[in-house]
Coordinates of C-alpha atoms and ligand atoms in Angstrom, one line a residue:
M1 CA -14.4 75.3 3.2
R2 CA -14.6 78.7 1.4
W3 CA -11.5 80.8 1.6
A4 CA -13.5 83.5 3.4
E5 CA -14.3 81.0 6.2
W6 CA -10.6 80.0 6.5
V7 CA -9.6 83.7 6.7
A8 CA -12.2 84.3 9.4
E9 CA -10.8 81.4 11.4
E10 CA -7.2 82.5 11.0
N11 CA -8.1 86.0 12.1
A12 CA -10.1 84.7 15.0
L13 CA -7.0 82.8 16.1
I14 CA -5.0 86.0 16.0
D15 CA -7.7 87.8 18.0
A16 CA -7.9 85.0 20.6
A17 CA -4.1 85.4 21.2
G18 CA -4.6 89.2 21.5
R19 CA -2.2 89.7 18.6
R20 CA -4.1 91.4 15.8
R21 CA -1.9 94.2 14.5
T22 CA -3.3 97.2 12.7
I23 CA -1.6 99.9 10.7
R24 CA -1.8 103.4 12.2
D25 CA -1.8 106.4 9.9
L26 CA 0.7 109.0 11.1
D27 CA 0.9 112.3 9.3
A28 CA 4.5 113.1 9.9
R29 CA 7.7 114.6 8.5
G30 CA 10.8 113.4 10.2
L31 CA 10.1 112.5 13.8
T32 CA 7.1 114.7 14.6
G33 CA 3.5 114.8 13.3
T34 CA -0.1 114.1 14.2
L35 CA -2.0 111.0 14.9
D36 CA -5.3 110.3 13.1
D37 CA -7.2 112.1 15.9
G38 CA -5.1 115.2 15.4
T39 CA -2.9 114.9 18.5
A40 CA 0.7 115.8 18.2
F41 CA 3.4 113.1 18.7
V42 CA 7.1 112.7 18.6
S43 CA 8.4 109.4 17.3
F44 CA 10.8 107.1 19.1
A45 CA 9.9 104.4 16.7
S46 CA 11.8 105.4 13.5
N47 CA 15.2 104.1 12.3
D48 CA 16.0 107.5 10.9
Y49 CA 18.9 107.6 13.3
L50 CA 20.6 110.7 11.8
G51 CA 17.5 112.6 10.9
L52 CA 18.5 112.5 7.2
N53 CA 14.9 111.7 6.0
S54 CA 14.0 115.4 5.9
H55 CA 17.5 116.9 5.5
P56 CA 17.2 119.8 3.0
A57 CA 20.0 118.4 0.7
V58 CA 18.4 114.9 0.7
V59 CA 14.9 116.3 -0.1
Q60 CA 16.3 118.6 -2.8
A61 CA 18.2 115.7 -4.4
A62 CA 15.0 113.7 -4.6
H63 CA 13.1 116.6 -6.2
E64 CA 15.8 117.1 -8.8
A65 CA 15.9 113.4 -9.7
L66 CA 12.1 113.3 -10.0
D67 CA 12.2 116.3 -12.4
R68 CA 15.0 114.8 -14.5
W69 CA 14.1 111.1 -14.6
G70 CA 10.4 110.9 -13.7
A71 CA 8.8 108.9 -11.0
G72 CA 9.6 105.2 -11.6
S73 CA 12.4 103.2 -13.0
G74 CA 10.3 101.3 -15.5
S75 CA 11.6 97.8 -15.1
A76 CA 14.3 95.6 -13.7
R77 CA 17.8 97.0 -14.5
L78 CA 18.8 94.0 -16.7
I79 CA 15.7 94.8 -18.8
A80 CA 15.4 98.6 -18.9
G81 CA 18.9 99.6 -17.9
A82 CA 19.8 101.8 -14.9
R83 CA 19.7 105.5 -14.6
P84 CA 23.1 107.2 -14.0
I85 CA 22.0 107.9 -10.4
H86 CA 21.9 104.2 -9.6
R87 CA 25.5 103.8 -10.7
A88 CA 26.6 106.9 -8.9
L89 CA 25.0 105.7 -5.7
E90 CA 26.6 102.3 -6.1
Q91 CA 30.0 103.9 -6.4
A92 CA 29.4 106.0 -3.3
L93 CA 28.3 103.0 -1.3
A94 CA 31.3 101.0 -2.4
E95 CA 33.6 103.8 -1.4
W96 CA 31.9 104.2 2.0
K97 CA 32.2 100.4 2.6
A98 CA 35.8 100.3 1.3
A99 CA 34.6 97.6 -1.2
E100 CA 35.4 97.1 -4.8
S101 CA 31.7 97.2 -5.8
A102 CA 28.2 97.6 -4.5
L103 CA 24.9 96.5 -6.0
L104 CA 21.5 98.1 -5.3
F105 CA 18.4 96.1 -4.4
P106 CA 14.9 97.5 -4.0
T107 CA 15.0 96.9 -0.2
G108 CA 17.4 95.5 2.5
Y109 CA 15.0 92.6 2.7
A110 CA 15.5 91.8 -1.0
A111 CA 19.3 92.2 -0.5
N112 CA 19.4 89.5 2.2
L113 CA 17.2 87.2 0.1
G114 CA 19.5 87.7 -2.9
V115 CA 22.8 87.1 -1.1
L116 CA 21.6 84.0 0.9
S117 CA 19.9 82.3 -2.0
T118 CA 22.8 83.0 -4.4
F119 CA 25.7 81.9 -2.0
G120 CA 23.6 79.3 -0.1
G121 CA 23.2 76.8 -2.9
P122 CA 22.9 73.0 -2.6
G123 CA 25.9 71.5 -0.7
V124 CA 26.4 74.6 1.4
T125 CA 25.6 75.1 5.1
I126 CA 24.4 78.5 6.3
F127 CA 25.1 79.2 9.9
S128 CA 22.8 81.9 11.2
D129 CA 22.7 83.7 14.6
E130 CA 19.4 82.8 16.4
L131 CA 18.5 86.5 16.7
N132 CA 19.1 87.5 13.1
H133 CA 16.5 89.7 11.4
A134 CA 13.5 88.1 9.7
S135 CA 14.9 89.0 6.2
I136 CA 17.9 86.8 7.0
V137 CA 15.7 84.0 8.2
D138 CA 13.6 84.3 5.0
G139 CA 16.8 84.3 2.9
C140 CA 17.8 81.1 4.6
R141 CA 14.4 79.6 3.8
L142 CA 14.8 80.5 0.2
A143 CA 18.4 79.2 -0.1
R144 CA 18.7 75.5 -1.0
A145 CA 21.5 75.2 1.6
D146 CA 21.3 73.3 4.9
V147 CA 20.6 76.0 7.5
R148 CA 21.8 75.7 11.1
T149 CA 21.2 78.3 13.8
Y150 CA 23.8 79.1 16.4
R151 CA 23.1 80.5 19.9
H152 CA 23.2 84.3 19.9
A153 CA 26.7 85.6 19.5
D154 CA 28.1 82.3 20.9
L155 CA 31.5 81.8 19.2
D156 CA 32.1 78.5 20.9
H157 CA 28.8 77.1 19.7
L158 CA 29.5 78.3 16.1
A159 CA 33.1 77.0 16.2
A160 CA 31.9 73.6 17.2
M161 CA 29.3 73.6 14.4
L162 CA 31.8 74.8 11.8
A163 CA 34.3 72.1 12.5
G164 CA 34.1 69.7 9.5
A165 CA 31.1 71.5 8.0
G166 CA 32.4 71.8 4.4
R167 CA 31.4 74.9 2.3
S168 CA 29.8 77.4 4.7
V169 CA 28.3 80.8 5.0
V170 CA 28.0 82.5 8.3
V171 CA 25.4 85.3 8.5
T172 CA 24.9 87.8 11.2
D173 CA 23.4 91.2 12.0
A174 CA 26.1 93.7 12.9
V175 CA 23.6 95.3 15.3
F176 CA 20.7 93.2 16.4
S177 CA 17.4 94.9 15.6
M178 CA 15.5 94.1 18.8
D179 CA 18.2 94.3 21.4
G180 CA 20.5 96.8 19.9
D181 CA 23.6 94.8 20.8
E182 CA 26.6 94.2 18.5
A183 CA 27.9 91.0 17.0
P184 CA 31.5 90.0 17.8
L185 CA 32.5 90.7 14.3
T186 CA 36.3 90.5 14.7
E187 CA 36.1 87.0 16.2
L188 CA 33.4 85.9 13.7
A189 CA 35.7 87.0 10.9
A190 CA 38.6 85.1 12.4
L191 CA 36.5 81.9 12.7
C192 CA 35.3 82.3 9.1
H193 CA 38.8 82.7 7.9
E194 CA 39.9 79.6 9.8
H195 CA 37.1 77.5 8.3
S196 CA 37.1 79.2 4.8
A197 CA 33.5 80.3 5.4
L198 CA 31.9 83.3 3.7
L199 CA 30.9 85.9 6.3
V200 CA 27.8 87.9 5.5
V201 CA 27.2 90.9 7.7
D202 CA 23.9 92.8 7.7
E203 CA 24.8 96.4 8.7
A204 CA 21.3 97.8 8.6
H205 CA 21.5 99.4 12.0
A206 CA 25.3 99.9 12.2
V207 CA 25.1 103.7 12.3
L208 CA 27.7 104.0 15.1
G209 CA 29.6 100.8 14.3
P210 CA 30.9 98.2 15.0
H211 CA 33.8 99.0 12.8
A212 CA 35.7 95.6 12.6
E213 CA 38.4 94.6 10.2
L214 CA 37.0 91.5 8.5
A215 CA 39.9 90.7 6.2
P216 CA 41.5 88.2 5.5
A217 CA 38.1 86.5 5.8
E218 CA 36.0 86.5 2.6
Y219 CA 33.0 88.7 3.4
L220 CA 30.0 90.6 2.0
R221 CA 28.3 93.6 3.7
V222 CA 24.6 94.0 3.3
G223 CA 23.0 97.4 4.0
T224 CA 19.8 99.3 3.7
L225 CA 19.1 102.8 2.5
S226 CA 15.9 102.8 4.5
K227 CA 17.2 103.5 8.0
F228 CA 19.9 106.0 8.8
L229 CA 20.2 107.0 5.1
G230 CA 16.6 108.2 5.3
S231 CA 15.5 106.8 1.9
S232 CA 14.5 103.4 0.6
G233 CA 16.4 100.5 -0.9
G234 CA 19.1 98.0 0.0
F235 CA 22.5 97.0 -1.2
V236 CA 25.3 94.5 -1.0
A237 CA 29.0 95.6 -1.0
G238 CA 32.0 93.3 -1.7
P239 CA 34.4 92.1 -4.4
R240 CA 33.2 92.9 -8.0
E241 CA 33.1 89.2 -9.0
F242 CA 30.7 88.6 -6.1
T243 CA 28.4 91.4 -7.0
D244 CA 28.6 90.3 -10.7
L245 CA 27.4 86.9 -9.6
L246 CA 24.5 88.5 -7.8
V247 CA 23.5 90.4 -11.0
N248 CA 23.3 87.1 -12.7
R249 CA 21.9 84.8 -10.0
A250 CA 20.0 86.8 -7.4
R251 CA 16.4 86.5 -8.3
S252 CA 15.4 89.4 -5.9
F253 CA 17.6 91.6 -8.1
I254 CA 16.8 90.2 -11.5
F255 CA 13.0 89.9 -11.3
T256 CA 12.1 93.2 -9.7
T257 CA 12.0 96.8 -10.7
A258 CA 15.0 99.0 -9.7
S259 CA 14.5 101.5 -6.9
T260 CA 13.2 104.9 -8.1
P261 CA 15.7 107.6 -9.2
A262 CA 14.3 109.8 -6.5
D263 CA 15.1 107.2 -3.8
A264 CA 18.5 106.6 -5.2
A265 CA 19.3 110.4 -5.4
A266 CA 18.0 110.9 -1.8
A267 CA 20.3 108.1 -0.6
L268 CA 23.3 109.4 -2.5
A269 CA 22.8 112.9 -0.9
A270 CA 22.4 111.2 2.5
V271 CA 25.7 109.2 2.1
Q272 CA 27.4 112.5 1.2
V273 CA 26.1 114.2 4.3
M274 CA 26.8 111.2 6.5
R275 CA 30.5 111.1 5.3
S276 CA 31.0 114.9 5.8
P277 CA 31.9 116.8 9.0
E278 CA 28.2 117.4 9.5
G279 CA 27.7 113.6 9.6
D280 CA 30.4 113.4 12.3
A281 CA 28.5 116.0 14.3
L282 CA 25.2 114.1 13.9
R283 CA 26.8 110.9 15.1
T284 CA 28.4 112.7 18.1
R285 CA 24.9 114.1 18.9
L286 CA 23.3 110.7 18.6
R287 CA 26.0 109.2 20.9
A288 CA 25.3 111.8 23.5
L289 CA 21.6 111.2 23.4
I290 CA 22.0 107.4 23.8
D291 CA 24.3 108.1 26.8
R292 CA 21.5 110.1 28.4
V293 CA 19.1 107.2 28.3
A294 CA 21.4 104.1 28.5
P295 CA 25.0 105.1 29.1
G296 CA 27.5 103.2 27.0
H297 CA 24.9 101.2 25.1
P298 CA 26.4 100.6 21.6
S299 CA 23.5 101.6 19.4
P300 CA 20.4 103.8 19.1
I301 CA 18.1 100.8 19.6
L302 CA 17.2 100.7 23.3
P303 CA 15.1 97.8 24.5
V304 CA 13.1 98.3 27.6
V305 CA 12.2 94.7 28.5
L306 CA 9.0 94.5 30.5
G307 CA 8.1 90.8 30.3
E308 CA 4.4 90.3 29.7
E309 CA 2.8 91.3 26.5
T310 CA 0.0 93.2 28.3
R311 CA 2.5 95.3 30.2
A312 CA 4.3 96.3 27.0
M313 CA 1.1 97.1 25.2
E314 CA -0.3 99.2 28.1
S315 CA 3.0 101.0 28.6
A316 CA 3.1 101.9 24.8
A317 CA -0.5 103.2 25.1
A318 CA 0.3 105.3 28.2
L319 CA 3.3 106.8 26.4
L320 CA 1.2 107.6 23.3
D321 CA -1.3 109.4 25.6
K322 CA 1.6 111.7 26.4
G323 CA 2.4 112.2 22.7
L324 CA 5.4 109.8 22.7
L325 CA 5.3 107.1 20.0
V326 CA 7.3 104.1 21.3
P327 CA 6.4 100.7 19.8
A328 CA 5.6 97.6 22.0
I329 CA 7.4 94.6 20.6
R330 CA 6.0 91.2 21.5
P331 CA 6.1 87.6 20.3
P332 CA 6.6 86.4 17.6
S333 CA 9.1 89.3 17.0
V334 CA 10.8 88.5 20.4
P335 CA 10.7 85.4 22.6
A336 CA 7.7 85.0 25.0
G337 CA 8.3 86.7 28.3
T338 CA 10.6 89.4 26.8
S339 CA 8.0 91.8 25.5
R340 CA 9.4 95.2 25.5
L341 CA 9.3 98.8 24.5
R342 CA 11.7 99.5 21.7
V343 CA 13.0 103.0 21.9
T344 CA 15.0 104.3 18.9
L345 CA 16.9 107.6 19.2
S346 CA 17.8 109.9 16.5
A347 CA 20.3 112.8 16.3
A348 CA 17.2 114.8 15.2
H349 CA 15.5 114.5 18.7
T350 CA 15.7 117.6 20.8
D351 CA 17.0 117.6 24.3
D352 CA 13.5 118.4 25.5
Q353 CA 12.0 115.5 23.7
V354 CA 14.4 113.1 25.3
T355 CA 13.8 114.6 28.7
R356 CA 10.1 114.0 28.2
L357 CA 10.7 110.4 27.2
L358 CA 12.9 109.8 30.2
G359 CA 10.3 111.3 32.6
A360 CA 7.5 109.2 31.1
L361 CA 9.5 106.0 31.2
R362 CA 10.4 106.7 34.9
E363 CA 6.7 107.3 35.7
L364 CA 5.9 103.9 34.2
G365 CA 8.6 102.3 36.3
A366 CA 10.1 101.2 33.0
L367 CA 13.5 102.7 33.5
T368 CA 15.8 101.8 36.4
H369 CA 19.2 102.8 35.2
A370 CA 18.8 106.5 34.1
Ligands
PLP1 C1 18.8 93.9 10.4 C2 17.8 94.3 9.3 N1 18.1 93.9 8.1 C3 17.4 94.1 7.0 C4 16.2 94.9 7.2 C5 15.4 95.1 6.0 O1 15.7 96.4 5.4 P1 14.6 97.1 4.5 O2 13.6 97.8 5.5 O3 15.4 98.1 3.7 O4 13.9 96.1 3.7 C6 15.9 95.4 8.4 C7 14.7 96.2 8.7 O5 13.7 96.2 8.2 C8 16.7 95.0 9.5 O6 16.4 95.5 10.8

């Protein structure tokens, strides 16, 4: 069979399941822009939770870095060295995470691959929450460890599995990317300490917390610059000896080009804004907007579970007709029967935009609690 025939068959299977995805071009800055037919939209799809993507200080820092160091980094850092901006950003990230050290990766995806393949060697068991992000799942696949999945946030299940397990890594999202709920980090850290397991926490969406004390467990924090820091890239924060080991063993660090100086400079400026009184105000605003849509919900990821795929797809299309970009999420990203709209809020949304969203969701019968 020619490859072209195989490809046609595979695509036909995707079509038959009604699941062919296509990429939409959106001409946008921040949360607003135009669709390819020229109609205006406001995005409730982005992970730019604090609106830092187009913050003047962030954009200016990227411009300055571009002027000073040029567009690309040239090669992997072990080959071509780092620019000073990479080091400055790592210091700022380590301080923010109260860690000894931080190491940049080109993406959060690469950071998860690097950590799990480095610490999940032969003879290790990795315990992974069943709802962890795909980059964790792929990191587990790359690791040569045994991988066992525990029921979502189920401490009893995990405790039973950890008993007698030997050298172990426990990995969890801090905020789960499809449901927006939080992991029980304090309890997970206690369990890890009890069983001498390394705890790996992916804080990609943890813009409002959880803020758990993880010590005395041994732990690493994984983060991304691509969501509420408005830039692009990922990182791991932890003890220096651990990040030194990553420099020497993590193939997704060693064999890939460093993030661009402009990305690093943008992220550094974003960390500075986020840790200033302005950052406090942005988080307060975000909290208030979340409470308008889903009072008390812990994160800006708001799932509106509708059940059938067609209902989720039709609802997303109806919202887009009103200029509201809200993604429909369906299998395989979420379990069958739990297709949903995934609303993400940002401090940069206006009150009026959120009012429009609420009205449109109510009209669709998709919102019962607000
Ligand atoms: C929980 C989680 N971890 C990691 C990633 C990957 O981060 P990045 O987009 O920087 O590769 C994402 C999102 O893409 C995520 O939702």
